[in-house]
CSV table of C-alpha atoms in Angstrom, one decimal:
chain,number,residue,atom,x,y,z
A,236,UNK,CA,-50.9,-45.5,-53.0
A,237,UNK,CA,-50.2,-48.0,-56.0
A,238,UNK,CA,-52.5,-50.7,-54.2
A,239,UNK,CA,-55.6,-48.0,-54.1
A,240,UNK,CA,-54.9,-47.1,-57.5
A,241,UNK,CA,-55.1,-50.8,-58.4
A,242,UNK,CA,-57.9,-51.9,-56.5
A,243,UNK,CA,-59.8,-48.4,-57.3
A,244,UNK,CA,-59.5,-49.4,-61.2
A,245,UNK,CA,-59.3,-53.0,-61.7
A,246,UNK,CA,-61.8,-55.2,-63.8
A,247,UNK,CA,-61.6,-59.0,-63.2
A,248,UNK,CA,-58.5,-58.6,-61.0
A,249,UNK,CA,-56.3,-56.8,-63.8
A,250,UNK,CA,-56.4,-53.3,-65.6
A,251,UNK,CA,-57.5,-53.5,-68.8
A,252,UNK,CA,-57.0,-50.0,-70.3
A,253,UNK,CA,-53.1,-49.3,-71.5
A,254,UNK,CA,-53.4,-45.9,-69.8
A,255,UNK,CA,-54.3,-47.0,-66.5
A,256,UNK,CA,-52.0,-49.9,-66.6
A,257,UNK,CA,-48.9,-47.6,-67.4
A,258,UNK,CA,-49.9,-45.2,-65.1
A,259,UNK,CA,-50.0,-47.9,-62.4
A,260,UNK,CA,-46.5,-48.8,-63.5
A,261,UNK,CA,-45.3,-45.2,-63.1
A,262,UNK,CA,-46.7,-45.1,-59.5
A,263,UNK,CA,-44.9,-48.4,-58.4
A,264,UNK,CA,-41.7,-47.2,-59.9
A,265,UNK,CA,-42.1,-43.8,-57.8
A,266,UNK,CA,-42.7,-45.8,-54.5
A,267,UNK,CA,-39.6,-48.2,-55.5
A,268,UNK,CA,-37.0,-45.1,-55.8
A,269,UNK,CA,-38.5,-43.4,-52.9
A,270,UNK,CA,-40.6,-45.5,-50.6
A,271,UNK,CA,-40.5,-43.0,-48.0
A,272,UNK,CA,-43.2,-40.7,-49.6
A,273,UNK,CA,-46.4,-40.3,-48.1
A,274,UNK,CA,-49.6,-41.1,-50.6
A,275,UNK,CA,-50.3,-37.5,-51.3
A,276,UNK,CA,-46.9,-36.9,-52.6
A,277,UNK,CA,-46.5,-39.8,-54.5
A,278,UNK,CA,-50.0,-38.2,-56.6
A,279,UNK,CA,-48.9,-35.1,-56.6
A,280,UNK,CA,-45.5,-36.1,-58.1
A,281,UNK,CA,-47.4,-38.0,-61.0
A,282,UNK,CA,-50.7,-36.0,-61.2
A,283,UNK,CA,-49.3,-32.6,-60.0
A,284,UNK,CA,-50.6,-30.7,-57.3
A,285,UNK,CA,-54.4,-31.7,-56.2
A,286,UNK,CA,-57.4,-29.3,-55.5
A,287,UNK,CA,-58.8,-29.4,-52.2
A,288,UNK,CA,-61.9,-31.8,-53.1
A,289,UNK,CA,-60.1,-33.8,-55.8
A,290,UNK,CA,-57.4,-36.0,-54.6
A,291,UNK,CA,-56.6,-38.9,-57.8
A,292,UNK,CA,-57.5,-42.3,-56.3
A,293,UNK,CA,-58.8,-41.3,-53.1
A,294,UNK,CA,-62.3,-39.8,-54.5
A,295,UNK,CA,-64.1,-36.3,-53.5
A,296,UNK,CA,-64.4,-37.2,-49.7
A,297,UNK,CA,-60.7,-36.8,-49.1
A,298,UNK,CA,-58.9,-33.9,-49.1
A,299,UNK,CA,-55.4,-33.0,-49.9
A,300,UNK,CA,-54.9,-31.4,-46.5
A,301,UNK,CA,-56.1,-35.1,-45.1
A,302,UNK,CA,-53.1,-36.7,-46.5
A,303,UNK,CA,-50.6,-34.2,-46.0
A,304,UNK,CA,-51.1,-34.1,-42.5
A,305,UNK,CA,-50.8,-37.8,-42.0
A,306,UNK,CA,-54.5,-38.0,-41.6
A,307,UNK,CA,-55.1,-40.9,-44.4
A,308,UNK,CA,-58.0,-42.2,-42.5
A,309,UNK,CA,-59.9,-43.3,-45.9
A,310,UNK,CA,-56.3,-44.6,-47.4
A,311,UNK,CA,-56.0,-46.7,-44.0
A,312,UNK,CA,-59.5,-47.7,-44.0
A,313,UNK,CA,-59.1,-49.1,-47.7
A,314,UNK,CA,-56.2,-50.9,-47.0
A,315,UNK,CA,-58.1,-52.4,-44.1
A,316,UNK,CA,-60.6,-53.2,-46.4
A,317,UNK,CA,-58.4,-54.8,-48.9
A,318,UNK,CA,-56.8,-57.2,-46.4
A,319,UNK,CA,-60.2,-57.7,-45.2
A,320,UNK,CA,-61.3,-58.8,-48.4
A,321,UNK,CA,-58.2,-61.2,-49.0
A,322,UNK,CA,-58.8,-62.7,-45.7
A,323,UNK,CA,-62.2,-63.3,-47.0
A,324,UNK,CA,-61.4,-65.0,-50.1
A,325,UNK,CA,-58.7,-67.4,-47.9
A,326,UNK,CA,-61.7,-68.1,-45.6
A,327,UNK,CA,-63.8,-68.8,-48.4
A,328,UNK,CA,-61.5,-71.1,-50.0
A,329,UNK,CA,-61.1,-73.1,-46.7
A,330,UNK,CA,-64.8,-73.5,-46.5
A,331,UNK,CA,-65.0,-74.6,-50.1
A,332,UNK,CA,-62.2,-77.4,-49.4
A,333,UNK,CA,-64.0,-78.3,-45.7
A,334,UNK,CA,-67.3,-78.8,-47.8
A,335,UNK,CA,-65.7,-81.1,-50.6
A,336,UNK,CA,-64.2,-83.1,-47.7
A,337,UNK,CA,-67.5,-83.4,-46.1
A,338,UNK,CA,-69.4,-84.4,-49.5
A,339,UNK,CA,-66.5,-86.9,-49.8
A,340,UNK,CA,-66.9,-88.4,-46.6
A,341,UNK,CA,-70.8,-88.6,-46.7
A,342,UNK,CA,-70.1,-90.6,-49.7
A,343,UNK,CA,-68.0,-92.9,-48.2
A,344,UNK,CA,-70.4,-93.4,-45.4
A,345,UNK,CA,-72.9,-94.0,-47.7
A,346,UNK,CA,-70.9,-96.6,-49.6
A,347,UNK,CA,-70.2,-98.6,-46.0
A,348,UNK,CA,-73.9,-98.4,-45.2
A,349,UNK,CA,-74.9,-99.9,-48.3
A,350,UNK,CA,-72.3,-102.8,-48.0
């Protein structure tokens, strides 16, 4: 839940609003003391009971019933998305390193050919 809250509220990889940051810290504390809580239990502990179509941190498409029943498909998808974004960033970094190495090798080859 803390990851979902952070990812849906971040700006430039950080939480800018002090109130949002405080909420994020509180959610982390709840999860630290009771890691077995489900996402909906964490939300309801901090934000109170959720209406049918308004679950904090999940948007209007996810109902509290979806989360209570263990059918947290959107949460799972969001976690998969976050993992995919991290993997993409790592692959892009590798690609950039490979491109730099390729450019370096090309410069060396050009220097050798000039001699």
